[in-house]
CSV table of C-alpha atoms and ligand atoms in Angstrom, one decimal:
chain,number,residue,atom,x,y,z
O,190,MET,CA,-26.3,42.2,-35.1
O,191,GLY,CA,-25.5,44.4,-32.1
O,192,GLU,CA,-24.3,43.1,-28.8
O,193,TYR,CA,-23.8,39.4,-28.0
O,194,VAL,CA,-26.9,39.3,-25.9
O,195,ASP,CA,-30.5,38.3,-26.1
O,196,HIS,CA,-32.3,41.6,-26.9
O,197,GLU,CA,-33.7,43.1,-30.0
O,198,VAL,CA,-31.1,44.9,-32.1
O,199,SER,CA,-31.4,46.3,-35.6
O,200,ASP,CA,-30.0,48.6,-38.3
O,201,ASP,CA,-32.7,51.2,-37.5
O,202,PRO,CA,-30.8,54.5,-37.5
O,203,LEU,CA,-32.3,55.5,-34.1
O,204,HIS,CA,-31.3,52.2,-32.5
O,205,VAL,CA,-27.8,52.7,-33.9
O,206,LEU,CA,-27.6,56.2,-32.6
O,207,ARG,CA,-28.8,55.2,-29.2
O,208,HIS,CA,-26.7,52.1,-28.9
O,209,SER,CA,-23.7,54.3,-29.9
O,210,THR,CA,-24.6,56.7,-27.1
O,211,ALA,CA,-24.5,53.8,-24.7
O,212,HIS,CA,-20.9,53.0,-25.8
O,213,LEU,CA,-20.1,56.7,-25.3
O,214,LEU,CA,-21.6,56.5,-21.8
O,215,ALA,CA,-19.5,53.5,-21.0
O,216,ALA,CA,-16.4,55.2,-22.4
O,217,ALA,CA,-17.0,58.2,-20.1
O,218,VAL,CA,-17.7,56.0,-17.1
O,219,THR,CA,-14.6,53.9,-17.5
O,220,GLU,CA,-12.5,57.1,-17.7
O,221,LEU,CA,-14.0,58.6,-14.5
O,222,TYR,CA,-14.2,55.3,-12.6
O,223,PRO,CA,-11.2,53.2,-13.8
O,224,ASP,CA,-12.1,50.1,-11.8
O,225,VAL,CA,-15.7,49.9,-13.0
O,226,LYS,CA,-16.9,46.7,-14.6
O,227,TYR,CA,-19.3,47.1,-17.5
O,228,GLY,CA,-22.2,44.8,-18.4
O,229,ILE,CA,-24.4,45.4,-21.4
O,230,GLY,CA,-25.7,48.6,-23.0
O,231,PRO,CA,-28.6,48.2,-25.5
O,232,PRO,CA,-30.9,50.7,-27.1
O,233,VAL,CA,-34.4,50.8,-25.6
O,234,GLN,CA,-37.6,52.8,-26.4
O,235,ASP,CA,-36.6,56.5,-26.7
O,236,GLY,CA,-33.1,55.9,-25.4
O,237,PHE,CA,-30.5,53.4,-24.0
O,238,TYR,CA,-29.0,52.2,-20.8
O,239,TYR,CA,-25.7,50.7,-19.7
O,240,ASP,CA,-25.2,48.4,-16.6
O,241,PHE,CA,-22.2,48.9,-14.4
O,242,ALA,CA,-20.7,47.4,-11.3
O,243,PHE,CA,-19.1,50.4,-9.4
O,244,SER,CA,-16.7,49.7,-6.6
O,245,SER,CA,-18.6,52.2,-4.4
O,246,PRO,CA,-22.2,53.3,-5.2
O,247,ILE,CA,-22.9,56.4,-7.3
O,248,ALA,CA,-25.8,58.8,-7.0
O,249,GLU,CA,-28.0,60.7,-9.6
O,250,SER,CA,-26.0,63.8,-8.6
O,251,ASP,CA,-23.0,62.1,-10.3
O,252,LEU,CA,-24.7,62.0,-13.7
O,253,PRO,CA,-23.9,65.6,-14.8
O,254,ALA,CA,-20.2,64.9,-14.4
O,255,ILE,CA,-20.5,61.8,-16.4
O,256,GLU,CA,-22.5,63.7,-19.1
O,257,SER,CA,-19.9,66.4,-19.3
O,258,ARG,CA,-17.2,63.8,-19.8
O,259,MET,CA,-19.4,62.3,-22.6
O,260,ARG,CA,-19.5,65.7,-24.3
O,261,ARG,CA,-15.7,66.0,-24.1
O,262,ILE,CA,-15.4,62.7,-25.9
O,263,VAL,CA,-17.9,63.9,-28.5
O,264,HIS,CA,-15.6,67.0,-29.1
O,265,GLU,CA,-12.6,64.7,-29.5
O,266,ASP,CA,-14.3,63.2,-32.5
O,267,ARG,CA,-13.3,59.7,-31.7
O,268,PRO,CA,-14.2,57.2,-34.5
O,269,PHE,CA,-16.1,53.9,-33.7
O,270,VAL,CA,-13.6,51.3,-35.0
O,271,GLN,CA,-14.7,47.7,-35.5
O,272,GLU,CA,-12.1,45.0,-35.2
O,273,THR,CA,-12.3,41.2,-35.4
O,274,LEU,CA,-10.2,39.4,-32.9
O,275,THR,CA,-9.6,35.7,-32.3
O,276,ARG,CA,-11.3,34.3,-29.2
O,277,ALA,CA,-7.9,34.1,-27.4
O,278,GLU,CA,-7.1,37.8,-28.3
O,279,ALA,CA,-10.5,39.0,-27.1
O,280,ILE,CA,-10.2,37.1,-23.8
O,281,ASP,CA,-6.8,38.6,-23.4
O,282,GLN,CA,-8.0,42.1,-24.1
O,283,PHE,CA,-10.9,42.0,-21.7
O,284,ARG,CA,-8.9,40.2,-19.0
O,285,LYS,CA,-6.3,42.9,-19.1
O,286,ARG,CA,-9.1,45.4,-18.5
O,287,GLY,CA,-10.6,43.3,-15.7
O,288,GLN,CA,-13.9,43.1,-17.5
O,289,ASP,CA,-15.3,39.9,-16.0
O,290,TYR,CA,-18.8,40.4,-17.4
O,291,LYS,CA,-17.5,40.6,-21.0
O,292,LEU,CA,-15.4,37.5,-20.4
O,293,GLU,CA,-18.6,35.7,-19.3
O,294,LEU,CA,-20.4,36.8,-22.4
O,295,ILE,CA,-17.6,35.7,-24.7
O,296,ASN,CA,-17.7,32.3,-23.0
O,297,ASP,CA,-21.5,32.0,-23.2
O,298,LYS,CA,-22.6,33.9,-26.3
O,299,VAL,CA,-19.8,33.9,-28.9
O,300,GLU,CA,-19.7,30.9,-31.2
O,301,GLY,CA,-16.6,30.1,-33.3
O,302,ASP,CA,-13.2,31.7,-33.1
O,303,GLU,CA,-14.0,35.3,-34.3
O,304,VAL,CA,-15.0,37.9,-31.9
O,305,SER,CA,-16.2,41.3,-33.0
O,306,VAL,CA,-15.2,44.3,-30.9
O,307,TYR,CA,-15.5,48.1,-31.2
O,308,HIS,CA,-13.0,50.7,-30.1
O,309,THR,CA,-13.9,54.2,-29.1
O,310,GLY,CA,-10.5,55.6,-28.2
O,311,ASP,CA,-9.2,53.4,-25.3
O,312,PHE,CA,-12.7,52.0,-24.6
O,313,LEU,CA,-13.3,48.5,-25.9
O,314,ASP,CA,-16.7,46.8,-26.1
O,315,LEU,CA,-17.7,43.3,-27.2
O,316,CYS,CA,-20.1,44.2,-30.0
O,317,ARG,CA,-21.1,43.4,-33.6
O,318,GLY,CA,-22.4,46.9,-34.3
O,319,PRO,CA,-23.4,48.7,-36.4
O,320,HIS,CA,-22.4,52.1,-34.9
O,321,VAL,CA,-22.3,55.7,-36.0
O,322,ALA,CA,-18.9,56.8,-37.6
O,323,SER,CA,-17.7,59.0,-34.9
O,324,THR,CA,-18.6,60.3,-31.4
O,325,ARG,CA,-19.2,63.6,-33.1
O,326,ASP,CA,-22.4,62.2,-34.6
O,327,LEU,CA,-23.9,62.0,-31.1
O,328,LYS,CA,-25.4,65.5,-30.9
O,329,ALA,CA,-28.4,65.4,-28.5
O,330,PHE,CA,-28.4,63.2,-25.5
O,331,LYS,CA,-29.1,63.3,-21.8
O,332,LEU,CA,-28.6,60.9,-18.8
O,333,LEU,CA,-31.9,60.5,-17.0
O,334,ARG,CA,-31.8,58.3,-14.0
O,335,LEU,CA,-30.3,55.3,-12.1
O,336,ALA,CA,-31.9,52.0,-11.4
O,337,GLY,CA,-30.8,48.6,-10.0
O,338,ALA,CA,-30.7,45.7,-12.4
O,339,TYR,CA,-29.5,42.1,-11.9
O,340,TRP,CA,-26.8,40.9,-14.2
O,341,ARG,CA,-28.6,39.1,-17.0
O,342,GLY,CA,-31.9,39.7,-15.3
O,343,ASP,CA,-31.2,36.9,-12.8
O,344,GLU,CA,-32.0,37.6,-9.1
O,345,LYS,CA,-29.2,35.2,-8.1
O,346,GLN,CA,-26.6,37.3,-9.9
O,347,PRO,CA,-25.0,40.5,-8.7
O,348,GLN,CA,-27.1,43.7,-8.8
O,349,LEU,CA,-25.6,46.3,-11.1
O,350,THR,CA,-26.2,50.0,-11.5
O,351,ARG,CA,-28.2,50.8,-14.6
O,352,ILE,CA,-27.8,54.3,-16.1
O,353,TYR,CA,-30.6,55.3,-18.3
O,354,GLY,CA,-30.3,58.0,-21.0
O,355,THR,CA,-32.0,59.3,-24.1
O,356,SER,CA,-30.5,60.2,-27.4
O,357,TRP,CA,-31.9,61.9,-30.5
O,358,PRO,CA,-30.7,63.0,-33.9
O,359,ALA,CA,-31.0,66.8,-33.2
O,360,PRO,CA,-31.2,69.0,-30.1
O,361,LYS,CA,-34.8,70.0,-31.0
O,362,ASP,CA,-35.9,66.4,-30.8
O,363,LEU,CA,-34.2,66.0,-27.5
O,364,GLU,CA,-35.9,69.1,-26.2
O,365,GLU,CA,-39.3,67.9,-27.3
O,366,HIS,CA,-38.7,64.5,-25.7
O,367,LEU,CA,-37.7,66.1,-22.4
O,368,LYS,CA,-40.8,68.2,-22.5
O,369,PHE,CA,-42.9,65.1,-23.0
O,370,LEU,CA,-41.2,63.4,-20.1
O,371,GLU,CA,-41.8,66.4,-17.9
O,372,GLU,CA,-45.5,66.4,-18.9
O,373,ALA,CA,-45.9,62.7,-18.3
O,374,GLU,CA,-44.2,63.0,-14.9
O,375,LYS,CA,-46.7,65.7,-13.9
O,376,ARG,CA,-49.5,63.3,-14.8
O,377,ASP,CA,-47.9,60.3,-13.2
O,378,HIS,CA,-50.7,58.5,-11.3
O,379,LYS,CA,-48.5,57.8,-8.3
O,380,ARG,CA,-47.8,61.5,-7.8
O,381,ILE,CA,-51.4,62.6,-8.4
O,382,GLY,CA,-52.7,59.7,-6.3
O,383,LYS,CA,-50.7,61.0,-3.4
O,384,ASP,CA,-51.4,64.7,-3.9
O,385,LEU,CA,-55.2,64.1,-4.2
O,386,LYS,CA,-55.2,61.4,-1.6
O,387,LEU,CA,-56.7,58.8,-3.9
O,388,PHE,CA,-54.8,55.8,-2.9
O,389,MET,CA,-51.7,54.8,-0.9
O,390,VAL,CA,-49.2,52.0,-0.6
O,391,ASP,CA,-47.8,51.1,2.8
O,392,GLU,CA,-44.9,48.8,3.6
O,393,ARG,CA,-46.7,47.4,6.6
O,394,VAL,CA,-49.5,46.2,4.3
O,395,GLY,CA,-47.1,45.2,1.5
O,396,ALA,CA,-45.9,46.2,-1.9
O,397,GLY,CA,-48.4,45.8,-4.7
O,398,LEU,CA,-51.3,45.9,-2.3
O,399,PRO,CA,-52.7,49.5,-2.7
O,400,LEU,CA,-55.2,51.0,-0.3
O,401,TRP,CA,-58.0,53.0,-1.8
O,402,LEU,CA,-58.6,56.2,0.2
O,403,PRO,CA,-62.1,57.7,0.5
O,404,ALA,CA,-61.7,60.0,-2.6
O,405,GLY,CA,-60.3,57.1,-4.7
O,406,ALA,CA,-62.9,54.7,-3.4
O,407,THR,CA,-65.7,57.2,-4.4
O,408,VAL,CA,-64.4,57.2,-8.0
O,409,ARG,CA,-64.2,53.4,-8.0
O,410,ARG,CA,-67.8,53.1,-6.7
O,411,GLU,CA,-69.0,55.4,-9.5
O,412,LEU,CA,-67.0,53.4,-12.0
O,413,GLU,CA,-68.3,50.1,-10.8
O,414,ARG,CA,-71.9,51.3,-10.7
O,415,PHE,CA,-71.6,52.5,-14.3
O,416,ILE,CA,-70.1,49.2,-15.4
O,417,VAL,CA,-72.5,46.9,-13.6
O,418,ASP,CA,-75.6,49.0,-14.7
O,419,GLU,CA,-74.5,48.9,-18.3
O,420,GLU,CA,-73.8,45.1,-18.2
O,421,LEU,CA,-77.2,44.4,-16.5
O,422,ALA,CA,-78.8,46.4,-19.3
O,423,ARG,CA,-77.0,44.2,-21.8
O,424,GLY,CA,-78.2,40.9,-20.3
O,425,TYR,CA,-75.4,40.0,-18.0
O,426,LEU,CA,-76.1,38.3,-14.7
O,427,HIS,CA,-73.9,39.7,-12.0
O,428,VAL,CA,-72.7,37.4,-9.2
O,429,ARG,CA,-70.5,37.4,-6.2
O,430,THR,CA,-68.0,34.6,-5.6
O,431,PRO,CA,-65.2,34.2,-3.0
O,432,ASP,CA,-61.5,35.0,-3.5
O,433,VAL,CA,-60.4,31.5,-2.7
O,434,ALA,CA,-61.2,28.0,-3.8
O,435,ARG,CA,-59.9,24.5,-3.3
O,436,LEU,CA,-56.7,23.9,-5.2
O,437,ASP,CA,-58.3,21.0,-7.0
O,438,LEU,CA,-60.6,23.4,-8.8
O,439,TYR,CA,-57.5,24.9,-10.5
O,440,ARG,CA,-56.1,21.4,-11.2
O,441,GLN,CA,-59.3,20.7,-13.1
O,442,SER,CA,-59.1,24.0,-15.0
O,443,GLY,CA,-55.4,23.5,-15.8
O,444,HIS,CA,-54.3,26.7,-14.1
O,445,ALA,CA,-52.3,24.8,-11.4
O,446,GLN,CA,-50.3,23.1,-14.2
O,447,LEU,CA,-50.1,25.8,-16.9
O,448,TYR,CA,-50.4,29.1,-14.9
O,449,GLY,CA,-48.7,28.0,-11.7
O,450,GLU,CA,-45.9,30.6,-11.8
O,451,ASN,CA,-48.5,33.4,-11.5
O,452,MET,CA,-50.2,31.8,-8.5
O,453,TYR,CA,-49.6,32.0,-4.8
O,454,PRO,CA,-48.5,28.9,-2.8
O,455,PRO,CA,-51.7,27.1,-1.6
O,456,MET,CA,-52.8,27.3,2.1
O,457,LYS,CA,-52.5,23.8,3.5
O,458,PHE,CA,-54.5,22.7,6.5
O,459,GLU,CA,-54.1,19.9,8.9
O,460,ASP,CA,-57.0,17.8,7.5
O,461,GLY,CA,-55.2,17.9,4.1
O,462,GLU,CA,-57.4,20.6,2.5
O,463,GLU,CA,-55.6,23.0,0.2
O,464,LEU,CA,-57.1,26.4,-0.6
O,465,GLU,CA,-55.8,28.7,-3.3
O,466,LEU,CA,-56.1,32.5,-3.7
O,467,ARG,CA,-57.8,32.6,-7.1
O,468,PRO,CA,-55.7,33.9,-10.1
O,469,VAL,CA,-58.9,34.0,-12.3
O,470,ASN,CA,-62.6,33.9,-11.9
O,471,CYS,CA,-63.5,31.4,-14.6
O,472,PRO,CA,-63.8,28.2,-12.5
O,473,HIS,CA,-66.2,29.9,-10.0
O,474,HIS,CA,-68.4,31.0,-12.8
O,475,ILE,CA,-68.3,27.5,-14.4
O,476,VAL,CA,-69.5,26.0,-11.1
O,477,ILE,CA,-72.4,28.5,-11.1
O,478,TYR,CA,-73.2,27.4,-14.7
O,479,GLN,CA,-73.3,23.8,-13.6
O,480,SER,CA,-75.5,24.5,-10.6
O,481,ASP,CA,-78.6,23.7,-12.8
O,482,LEU,CA,-79.4,21.8,-16.0
O,483,ARG,CA,-79.2,24.4,-18.8
O,484,SER,CA,-81.3,24.3,-21.9
O,485,TYR,CA,-80.6,26.0,-25.2
O,486,ARG,CA,-83.2,28.5,-24.2
O,487,ASP,CA,-81.0,29.6,-21.3
O,488,LEU,CA,-78.2,30.5,-23.7
O,489,PRO,CA,-76.3,32.7,-24.1
O,490,MET,CA,-75.7,32.9,-20.4
O,491,ARG,CA,-73.5,35.8,-19.4
O,492,ILE,CA,-72.2,35.5,-15.9
O,493,ALA,CA,-70.4,38.7,-14.8
O,494,GLU,CA,-68.5,39.8,-11.7
O,495,ILE,CA,-66.1,42.5,-10.6
O,496,GLY,CA,-64.0,39.8,-9.1
O,497,ASN,CA,-60.7,40.0,-7.1
O,498,ASN,CA,-57.8,38.1,-8.7
O,499,TRP,CA,-54.5,37.3,-7.0
O,500,ARG,CA,-51.3,37.0,-9.1
O,501,TYR,CA,-47.8,36.6,-7.8
O,502,GLU,CA,-45.5,39.4,-9.1
O,503,ARG,CA,-41.9,39.8,-7.9
O,504,SER,CA,-41.7,42.6,-5.3
O,505,GLY,CA,-39.1,44.5,-7.4
O,506,THR,CA,-41.6,44.8,-10.3
O,507,LEU,CA,-44.5,46.4,-8.4
O,508,ILE,CA,-45.5,49.9,-9.4
O,509,GLY,CA,-48.4,52.0,-8.0
O,510,LEU,CA,-51.6,50.7,-9.4
O,511,ASN,CA,-50.1,49.3,-12.6
O,512,ARG,CA,-48.2,46.2,-11.3
O,513,VAL,CA,-50.1,44.9,-8.2
O,514,ARG,CA,-50.5,41.6,-6.5
O,515,ALA,CA,-54.3,41.7,-6.3
O,516,PHE,CA,-56.7,43.4,-8.6
O,517,ALA,CA,-60.5,43.6,-9.3
O,518,LEU,CA,-61.3,42.6,-12.8
O,519,ASN,CA,-64.4,43.6,-14.7
O,520,ASP,CA,-64.8,40.0,-15.8
O,521,ALA,CA,-67.5,37.9,-17.4
O,522,HIS,CA,-67.9,34.4,-18.9
O,523,ILE,CA,-70.4,33.8,-21.6
O,524,PHE,CA,-71.7,30.3,-22.1
O,525,CYS,CA,-73.2,29.9,-25.6
O,526,THR,CA,-74.0,27.6,-28.5
O,527,PRO,CA,-71.5,27.4,-31.3
O,528,GLU,CA,-74.1,29.2,-33.5
O,529,GLN,CA,-74.2,32.1,-31.0
O,530,LEU,CA,-70.5,32.5,-30.7
O,531,MET,CA,-70.0,35.2,-33.4
O,532,ASP,CA,-72.7,37.5,-32.0
O,533,GLU,CA,-71.3,37.1,-28.5
O,534,VAL,CA,-67.8,37.9,-29.6
O,535,LYS,CA,-69.1,41.0,-31.4
O,536,GLY,CA,-71.2,42.0,-28.4
O,537,ALA,CA,-68.2,41.7,-26.1
O,538,ILE,CA,-66.1,43.9,-28.5
O,539,GLU,CA,-68.9,46.4,-28.8
O,540,LEU,CA,-69.2,46.7,-25.0
O,541,ALA,CA,-65.4,47.2,-24.6
O,542,LEU,CA,-65.6,49.9,-27.3
O,543,TYR,CA,-68.4,51.6,-25.5
O,544,PHE,CA,-66.6,51.6,-22.1
O,545,SER,CA,-63.4,52.9,-23.8
O,546,GLU,CA,-65.4,55.7,-25.4
O,547,VAL,CA,-67.2,56.8,-22.2
O,548,LEU,CA,-64.0,56.6,-20.1
O,549,GLY,CA,-62.0,58.6,-22.7
O,550,ILE,CA,-59.6,55.8,-23.6
O,551,GLU,CA,-58.2,57.1,-26.9
O,552,ASP,CA,-54.9,55.7,-28.0
O,553,TRP,CA,-55.4,52.0,-28.5
O,554,SER,CA,-55.3,49.2,-31.1
O,555,TYR,CA,-56.4,45.6,-31.4
O,556,ARG,CA,-54.1,42.7,-31.1
O,557,LEU,CA,-55.1,39.2,-32.0
O,558,SER,CA,-53.1,37.0,-29.6
O,559,SER,CA,-52.3,33.6,-30.9
O,560,ARG,CA,-50.2,30.7,-29.6
O,561,ASP,CA,-46.6,29.9,-30.6
O,562,ASN,CA,-45.2,26.5,-31.4
O,563,VAL,CA,-44.3,25.4,-27.9
O,564,LYS,CA,-46.9,22.6,-27.7
O,565,GLU,CA,-46.6,22.0,-23.9
O,566,LYS,CA,-47.9,25.6,-23.2
O,567,TRP,CA,-51.3,25.2,-24.8
O,568,LEU,CA,-54.4,23.0,-24.4
O,569,GLY,CA,-56.4,21.7,-27.3
O,570,THR,CA,-56.0,20.7,-30.9
O,571,GLU,CA,-54.7,22.7,-33.8
O,572,GLU,CA,-58.1,22.5,-35.4
O,573,GLN,CA,-59.8,24.1,-32.3
O,574,TRP,CA,-57.2,26.9,-32.2
O,575,GLU,CA,-57.6,27.6,-35.9
O,576,ARG,CA,-61.4,27.7,-35.5
O,577,ALA,CA,-61.2,30.1,-32.5
O,578,GLN,CA,-58.6,32.3,-34.2
O,579,ALA,CA,-60.7,32.5,-37.4
O,580,ALA,CA,-63.8,33.4,-35.4
O,581,LEU,CA,-62.0,36.3,-33.6
O,582,ALA,CA,-60.5,37.6,-36.9
O,583,ASP,CA,-63.9,37.3,-38.6
O,584,ALA,CA,-65.6,39.3,-35.9
O,585,LEU,CA,-63.1,42.1,-36.1
O,586,LYS,CA,-63.3,42.1,-39.9
O,587,ALA,CA,-67.0,42.1,-39.9
O,588,MET,CA,-66.9,45.2,-37.6
O,589,GLY,CA,-64.4,46.9,-40.0
O,590,GLN,CA,-61.6,46.8,-37.4
O,591,SER,CA,-57.9,46.2,-38.3
O,592,PHE,CA,-55.6,44.4,-36.0
O,593,GLU,CA,-52.0,43.1,-35.4
O,594,VAL,CA,-51.1,39.6,-34.5
O,595,GLY,CA,-49.3,38.8,-31.3
O,596,VAL,CA,-47.7,35.3,-31.5
O,597,GLY,CA,-47.4,33.5,-28.2
O,598,GLU,CA,-49.6,36.0,-26.3
O,599,ALA,CA,-52.7,33.8,-26.1
O,600,ALA,CA,-54.2,32.4,-22.9
O,601,PHE,CA,-53.3,28.7,-22.5
O,602,TYR,CA,-56.9,27.6,-23.4
O,603,GLY,CA,-57.4,29.8,-26.4
O,604,PRO,CA,-56.6,32.8,-28.6
O,605,LYS,CA,-57.9,36.3,-27.6
O,606,ILE,CA,-58.4,39.8,-28.9
O,607,ASP,CA,-56.5,42.3,-26.7
O,608,PHE,CA,-57.2,46.0,-26.7
O,609,GLN,CA,-53.7,47.4,-26.4
O,610,VAL,CA,-53.8,50.9,-24.8
O,611,LYS,CA,-51.0,53.4,-24.6
O,612,ASP,CA,-50.8,55.5,-21.4
O,613,VAL,CA,-49.4,59.0,-21.1
O,614,HIS,CA,-45.9,57.6,-20.8
O,615,ARG,CA,-46.5,55.9,-24.2
O,616,ARG,CA,-46.3,52.6,-22.5
O,617,GLU,CA,-48.6,49.9,-23.9
O,618,PHE,CA,-50.8,47.7,-21.7
O,619,THR,CA,-53.7,45.3,-22.3
O,620,ASN,CA,-57.0,46.6,-21.1
O,621,SER,CA,-60.0,44.8,-22.5
O,622,THR,CA,-59.8,41.2,-23.8
O,623,VAL,CA,-62.1,38.8,-25.5
O,624,GLN,CA,-61.2,35.1,-25.5
O,625,ILE,CA,-62.7,32.1,-27.1
O,626,ASP,CA,-62.4,28.8,-25.2
O,627,PHE,CA,-63.3,25.3,-26.2
O,628,GLN,CA,-61.1,23.8,-23.5
O,629,LEU,CA,-62.6,24.6,-20.1
O,630,PRO,CA,-66.1,23.5,-21.3
O,631,GLU,CA,-64.5,20.1,-22.1
O,632,ARG,CA,-62.4,19.8,-18.9
O,633,PHE,CA,-65.5,20.6,-16.7
O,634,GLY,CA,-67.8,18.5,-18.9
O,635,LEU,CA,-70.2,21.5,-19.5
O,636,GLU,CA,-73.5,20.7,-21.2
O,637,TYR,CA,-76.8,22.1,-22.4
O,638,VAL,CA,-79.9,20.4,-23.6
O,639,ALA,CA,-80.3,21.1,-27.3
O,640,GLU,CA,-83.6,21.7,-29.1
O,641,ASP,CA,-83.7,18.0,-30.2
O,642,GLY,CA,-83.2,16.9,-26.5
O,643,SER,CA,-79.6,15.8,-27.0
O,644,ARG,CA,-76.8,17.0,-24.6
O,645,LYS,CA,-74.4,19.4,-26.3
O,646,ARG,CA,-71.3,21.3,-25.2
O,647,PRO,CA,-71.4,25.1,-25.0
O,648,VAL,CA,-68.5,27.4,-26.0
O,649,MET,CA,-67.1,29.8,-23.4
O,650,VAL,CA,-66.1,33.4,-24.1
O,651,HIS,CA,-64.0,35.0,-21.4
O,652,ARG,CA,-64.0,38.8,-21.6
O,653,GLY,CA,-62.8,41.7,-19.6
O,654,ALA,CA,-64.5,44.8,-20.9
O,655,ALA,CA,-63.2,47.8,-18.8
O,656,GLY,CA,-60.1,46.0,-17.6
O,657,SER,CA,-59.1,45.9,-13.9
O,658,MET,CA,-60.3,48.7,-11.6
O,659,GLU,CA,-56.7,49.4,-10.6
O,660,ARG,CA,-55.3,49.7,-14.1
O,661,VAL,CA,-58.2,51.7,-15.4
O,662,PHE,CA,-58.1,54.0,-12.4
O,663,SER,CA,-54.4,54.6,-13.0
O,664,TYR,CA,-55.2,55.4,-16.7
O,665,LEU,CA,-58.0,57.8,-15.8
O,666,ILE,CA,-55.9,59.6,-13.2
O,667,GLU,CA,-53.2,60.3,-15.8
O,668,ARG,CA,-55.6,60.9,-18.7
O,669,TYR,CA,-57.5,63.6,-16.8
O,670,ALA,CA,-54.4,64.7,-14.6
O,671,GLY,CA,-56.7,64.2,-11.6
O,672,ALA,CA,-59.5,66.5,-13.0
O,673,PHE,CA,-62.0,63.7,-13.4
O,674,PRO,CA,-65.3,64.2,-15.4
O,675,THR,CA,-68.2,65.2,-13.2
O,676,TRP,CA,-69.8,61.7,-13.0
O,677,LEU,CA,-66.5,60.2,-11.8
O,678,HIS,CA,-65.5,63.1,-9.6
O,679,PRO,CA,-64.5,62.2,-6.0
O,680,VAL,CA,-66.6,65.1,-4.7
O,681,GLN,CA,-70.1,64.2,-6.0
O,682,VAL,CA,-72.5,67.1,-6.4
O,683,VAL,CA,-75.3,66.9,-3.9
O,684,VAL,CA,-78.6,68.5,-4.7
O,685,ALA,CA,-79.7,69.7,-1.3
O,686,PRO,CA,-83.3,70.8,-0.9
O,687,LEU,CA,-83.8,74.2,0.7
O,688,THR,CA,-87.3,73.8,1.9
O,689,ASP,CA,-89.8,71.0,2.1
O,690,SER,CA,-91.8,72.3,-0.9
O,691,GLN,CA,-88.8,71.7,-3.2
O,692,HIS,CA,-88.4,68.0,-2.4
O,693,ASP,CA,-90.2,66.9,-5.5
O,694,TYR,CA,-87.4,68.3,-7.7
O,695,ALA,CA,-84.4,67.0,-5.7
V,261,ZN,ZN1,-22.2,48.2,-29.6
V,262,ZN,ZN1,-62.0,33.6,-17.5
């Protein structure tokens, strides 16, 4: 149901209300800007948007006038009227109105000869509904902001103006939501980061490449010390490895083939060597594992590093510390026997829980991320995946934790447990992860000498316990609105001895 486009639509009354408000917005805009072309207008979390091609650009200062036209249409009590047209009639209607985007959608998305449209007065939209009965049912809405958006999300298509708004059943709901937005805005890490001089982003360095200023770097140092000390106490071996490696290493791991779209183009040298900015730390840690013959007595071997990872993100998607092109991950790879796997998974979950508790990460849930049915995207056999998935589910159940399943969210080499955290904007992100991997041990021919002297293959657990330093710092800035707990505070308390005789106590 809903629009003839590829986004989620439903009969959920809030979705219906918000999508109806999007029609109302488009009706108001077409009255005020008769030559505007309209794209699509779906409901989104807490609101809606509609994309327009204006003949000359509009500004946020134009939104109040559009909103007041929307209110006028509400008072006119215009019904939402569904009509089924033939394809030829629909094409004729939208052609008359000069609505090229709708003509394109009819061409690409509508099957058969029947086309469902909705009227709101003179405004006509290509839509399958459902909608509210009348514009009068739209009682509590507000337009929020403008953004640029490519038609159908494609960079090669024209850039449209997206108007975002929010819509609620009653004025008191709207008021509460606006208050929530105001509070979240006050806590926004980009704003506080600037005010408290914690970090900066500069065009000359590049988008998505934040610079940590002295105060922010102090918090990060405290954070890293805390993480590394705790991991050392739990039997992890901390290492340091370089940010680049030969591209062949990522061919062997499968990243070059299956993760290539997130990687930077390799650096090619005259002698034919190709170096790659690493997207992950696993292959480096595997090479360390293989630097010596390992015995069952050496396992589990937990190799850890706060390692820099480089992932290509489009420049338009980069935001503060949340969407960046390089980040430092609190990463570890555990090499263990199949018999040790369950304890290692539990240990990794426990550590992530401990870090979350100490850092004050409160609003989160577990997601068990599995693969989907697109076979080319994943390595390994069905049996291996089922075994790994069952082990993760069993570990969570044994710890009395409940979880959701996220189909298609797995890593290409195995399923994982994701800690899904909600930030102050109620946006969800993955912080900690625990992944079981039978594939990389095979691709790299990993071995250990078993008790009976035979060579066996270890299992790998990839885990990120505290997440990336950038993402967790952003979370902490917003969580504490910049008023960090003492141990993380950018101005560390210094105990200064007054006289020599007091040295013993300092
Ligand atoms: Zn609609
Ligand atoms: Zn890894």
